[in-house]
Amino acid sequence: MKAKAVFYHAGCPVCVAAEDSVARAIDPVQYDVEIVHLGNDKSRIAEAESAGVKSVPALLLDGSPFHINFGASLSELK
Amino acid sequence: MKAKAVFYHAGCPVCVAAEDSVARAIDPVQYDVEIVHLGNDKSRIAEAESAGVKSVPALLLDGSPFHINFGASLSELK
């Protein structure tokens, strides 16, 4: 069974660059990658926060948050 | 032909976590991933700096630097 990866972003230029490169580079054999736009889907901000996400873009792999460069803090998206 | 990915780290706990998750999650069909320990291989710090790497761990994908969380700044490794 594939593991779950979630890429959180907010449409910012830093986010788009990370999505085009890092999210796209994730091995589809190992991971199902879900892309979540927290600006458009604010109902999922709490879920991201619970997982330890502090800023976007961020990649959640097997439940661990990895912040990729810096686009915006989660608090700016609320 | 595969694209080149370079994962720069320095053996720090944040680096090891990123290597175990993010570097390992890179699609081997798309990328040849090289792992570089800048603490042990200081001769490559200049190369990382030229590519725009400011801190480790960092992943260079197609020449673009993506800083993953924060372990140490490059200047601390010199």
mmCIF file of C-alpha atoms in Angstrom:
data_model
loop_
_atom_site.group_PDB
_atom_site.id
_atom_site.type_symbol
_atom_site.label_atom_id
_atom_site.label_comp_id
_atom_site.label_asym_id
_atom_site.label_seq_id
_atom_site.Cartn_x
_atom_site.Cartn_y
_atom_site.Cartn_z
ATOM 1 C CA MET A 1 0.000 0.000 0.000
ATOM 2 C CA LYS A 2 1.231 3.480 -0.805
ATOM 3 C CA ALA A 3 2.125 5.964 1.892
ATOM 4 C CA LYS A 4 0.422 9.323 2.063
ATOM 5 C CA ALA A 5 2.109 12.600 1.133
ATOM 6 C CA VAL A 6 0.360 15.934 1.405
ATOM 7 C CA PHE A 7 1.740 19.077 -0.205
ATOM 8 C CA TYR A 8 0.297 22.191 1.451
ATOM 9 C CA HIS A 9 0.555 25.476 -0.376
ATOM 10 C CA ALA A 10 -1.227 28.776 -0.862
ATOM 11 C CA GLY A 11 -0.623 29.670 -4.493
ATOM 12 C CA CYS A 12 2.323 31.963 -3.710
ATOM 13 C CA PRO A 13 5.275 32.060 -6.155
ATOM 14 C CA VAL A 14 7.493 30.126 -3.716
ATOM 15 C CA CYS A 15 4.684 27.571 -3.378
ATOM 16 C CA VAL A 16 4.273 27.172 -7.126
ATOM 17 C CA ALA A 17 8.010 26.647 -7.618
ATOM 18 C CA ALA A 18 8.052 24.004 -4.884
ATOM 19 C CA GLU A 19 4.995 22.298 -6.307
ATOM 20 C CA ASP A 20 6.449 22.214 -9.819
ATOM 21 C CA SER A 21 9.740 20.760 -8.587
ATOM 22 C CA VAL A 22 9.520 19.013 -5.217
ATOM 23 C CA ALA A 23 5.921 17.768 -5.223
ATOM 24 C CA ARG A 24 6.326 16.562 -8.805
ATOM 25 C CA ALA A 25 9.590 14.762 -7.917
ATOM 26 C CA ILE A 26 7.967 12.543 -5.281
ATOM 27 C CA ASP A 27 8.066 8.887 -6.261
ATOM 28 C CA PRO A 28 4.515 7.882 -7.302
ATOM 29 C CA VAL A 29 5.365 4.248 -6.595
ATOM 30 C CA GLN A 30 5.947 5.022 -2.911
ATOM 31 C CA TYR A 31 3.476 7.858 -2.325
ATOM 32 C CA ASP A 32 0.018 9.096 -3.143
ATOM 33 C CA VAL A 33 0.537 12.857 -3.252
ATOM 34 C CA GLU A 34 -2.370 15.115 -2.396
ATOM 35 C CA ILE A 35 -2.048 18.824 -3.202
ATOM 36 C CA VAL A 36 -3.934 21.107 -0.776
ATOM 37 C CA HIS A 37 -4.339 24.847 -1.380
ATOM 38 C CA LEU A 38 -4.860 26.237 2.121
ATOM 39 C CA GLY A 39 -5.841 29.648 0.805
ATOM 40 C CA ASN A 40 -8.803 28.117 -1.011
ATOM 41 C CA ASP A 41 -9.491 25.380 1.512
ATOM 42 C CA LYS A 42 -9.205 27.065 4.894
ATOM 43 C CA SER A 43 -11.069 24.196 6.538
ATOM 44 C CA ARG A 44 -7.848 22.180 6.326
ATOM 45 C CA ILE A 45 -5.590 24.720 8.067
ATOM 46 C CA ALA A 46 -6.318 23.119 11.449
ATOM 47 C CA GLU A 47 -5.321 19.708 10.105
ATOM 48 C CA ALA A 48 -2.041 21.150 8.769
ATOM 49 C CA GLU A 49 -1.343 22.859 12.108
ATOM 50 C CA SER A 50 -2.004 19.620 13.994
ATOM 51 C CA ALA A 51 0.578 17.901 11.797
ATOM 52 C CA GLY A 52 3.146 20.527 12.777
ATOM 53 C CA VAL A 53 3.017 22.643 9.637
ATOM 54 C CA LYS A 54 4.055 26.233 10.426
ATOM 55 C CA SER A 55 4.355 27.713 6.930
ATOM 56 C CA VAL A 56 3.767 26.962 3.282
ATOM 57 C CA PRO A 57 4.913 25.408 1.096
ATOM 58 C CA ALA A 58 5.241 22.278 3.219
ATOM 59 C CA LEU A 59 5.327 18.601 2.463
ATOM 60 C CA LEU A 60 3.928 16.083 4.916
ATOM 61 C CA LEU A 61 5.571 12.692 4.464
ATOM 62 C CA ASP A 62 4.381 9.813 6.625
ATOM 63 C CA GLY A 63 3.004 12.402 9.037
ATOM 64 C CA SER A 64 6.217 14.440 9.381
ATOM 65 C CA PRO A 65 6.221 18.060 8.212
ATOM 66 C CA PHE A 66 8.991 19.356 5.955
ATOM 67 C CA HIS A 67 8.907 23.081 5.301
ATOM 68 C CA ILE A 68 10.296 23.919 1.878
ATOM 69 C CA ASN A 69 11.766 27.406 1.575
ATOM 70 C CA PHE A 70 9.301 29.979 2.891
ATOM 71 C CA GLY A 71 6.216 31.412 1.234
ATOM 72 C CA ALA A 72 3.827 32.393 4.016
ATOM 73 C CA SER A 73 3.159 31.448 7.605
ATOM 74 C CA LEU A 74 -0.034 29.540 8.364
ATOM 75 C CA SER A 75 -1.274 32.394 10.531
ATOM 76 C CA GLU A 76 -1.272 34.694 7.476
ATOM 77 C CA LEU A 77 -3.734 32.369 5.717
ATOM 78 C CA LYS A 78 -6.479 32.506 8.337
ATOM 79 C CA MET B 1 18.076 10.867 -19.389
ATOM 80 C CA LYS B 2 17.545 11.381 -15.679
ATOM 81 C CA ALA B 3 17.688 14.801 -14.111
ATOM 82 C CA LYS B 4 20.121 15.532 -11.333
ATOM 83 C CA ALA B 5 19.103 15.980 -7.707
ATOM 84 C CA VAL B 6 21.596 16.808 -4.968
ATOM 85 C CA PHE B 7 20.723 16.525 -1.294
ATOM 86 C CA TYR B 8 23.104 18.639 0.809
ATOM 87 C CA HIS B 9 23.287 17.936 4.510
ATOM 88 C CA ALA B 10 25.675 18.045 7.445
ATOM 89 C CA GLY B 11 24.709 15.077 9.567
ATOM 90 C CA CYS B 12 22.518 17.119 11.923
ATOM 91 C CA PRO B 13 19.312 15.546 13.304
ATOM 92 C CA VAL B 14 17.132 17.759 11.076
ATOM 93 C CA CYS B 15 19.307 16.696 8.125
ATOM 94 C CA VAL B 16 18.993 13.000 8.911
ATOM 95 C CA ALA B 17 15.202 13.239 9.209
ATOM 96 C CA ALA B 18 15.003 15.029 5.850
ATOM 97 C CA GLU B 19 17.332 12.522 4.231
ATOM 98 C CA ASP B 20 15.327 9.558 5.541
ATOM 99 C CA SER B 21 12.047 11.043 4.326
ATOM 100 C CA VAL B 22 12.423 13.609 1.565
ATOM 101 C CA ALA B 23 15.589 12.420 -0.190
ATOM 102 C CA ARG B 24 14.337 8.833 -0.081
ATOM 103 C CA ALA B 25 10.940 9.870 -1.497
ATOM 104 C CA ILE B 26 12.423 11.342 -4.704
ATOM 105 C CA ASP B 27 11.330 9.387 -7.752
ATOM 106 C CA PRO B 28 14.339 7.326 -8.935
ATOM 107 C CA VAL B 29 12.804 7.130 -12.410
ATOM 108 C CA GLN B 30 13.038 10.922 -12.792
ATOM 109 C CA TYR B 31 16.149 11.711 -10.759
ATOM 110 C CA ASP B 32 19.620 10.511 -9.901
ATOM 111 C CA VAL B 33 19.952 11.617 -6.281
ATOM 112 C CA GLU B 34 23.409 12.402 -4.944
ATOM 113 C CA ILE B 35 23.803 12.810 -1.178
ATOM 114 C CA VAL B 36 26.538 15.281 -0.160
ATOM 115 C CA HIS B 37 27.691 15.718 3.466
ATOM 116 C CA LEU B 38 29.080 19.257 3.508
ATOM 117 C CA GLY B 39 30.568 18.777 6.969
ATOM 118 C CA ASN B 40 32.773 15.974 5.631
ATOM 119 C CA ASP B 41 33.227 17.390 2.157
ATOM 120 C CA LYS B 42 33.883 21.081 2.665
ATOM 121 C CA SER B 43 35.307 21.361 -0.852
ATOM 122 C CA ARG B 44 31.716 21.313 -2.127
ATOM 123 C CA ILE B 45 30.411 24.184 0.024
ATOM 124 C CA ALA B 46 31.306 26.710 -2.703
ATOM 125 C CA GLU B 47 29.343 24.694 -5.265
ATOM 126 C CA ALA B 48 26.308 24.612 -2.956
ATOM 127 C CA GLU B 49 26.579 28.371 -2.347
ATOM 128 C CA SER B 50 26.779 29.046 -6.083
ATOM 129 C CA ALA B 51 23.552 27.088 -6.534
ATOM 130 C CA GLY B 52 21.838 29.336 -3.980
ATOM 131 C CA VAL B 53 21.931 26.985 -1.002
ATOM 132 C CA LYS B 54 21.877 28.997 2.247
ATOM 133 C CA SER B 55 21.344 26.239 4.824
ATOM 134 C CA VAL B 56 21.152 22.498 5.197
ATOM 135 C CA PRO B 57 19.329 20.286 4.675
ATOM 136 C CA ALA B 58 18.657 21.421 1.124
ATOM 137 C CA LEU B 59 17.616 19.698 -2.035
ATOM 138 C CA LEU B 60 18.789 20.916 -5.420
ATOM 139 C CA LEU B 61 16.359 19.899 -8.159
ATOM 140 C CA ASP B 62 17.204 20.820 -11.741
ATOM 141 C CA GLY B 63 19.514 23.491 -10.340
ATOM 142 C CA SER B 64 16.944 25.133 -8.035
ATOM 143 C CA PRO B 65 17.578 25.066 -4.264
ATOM 144 C CA PHE B 66 14.847 23.973 -1.871
ATOM 145 C CA HIS B 67 15.674 24.425 1.803
ATOM 146 C CA ILE B 68 13.957 21.797 3.919
ATOM 147 C CA ASN B 69 13.290 22.854 7.503
ATOM 148 C CA PHE B 70 16.455 24.270 9.058
ATOM 149 C CA GLY B 71 19.474 22.425 10.419
ATOM 150 C CA ALA B 72 22.442 24.758 10.036
ATOM 151 C CA SER B 73 23.462 27.670 7.871
ATOM 152 C CA LEU B 74 26.219 27.104 5.340
ATOM 153 C CA SER B 75 28.418 29.657 7.074
ATOM 154 C CA GLU B 76 28.432 27.479 10.206
ATOM 155 C CA LEU B 77 29.988 24.624 8.220
ATOM 156 C CA LYS B 78 33.082 26.486 7.052
#
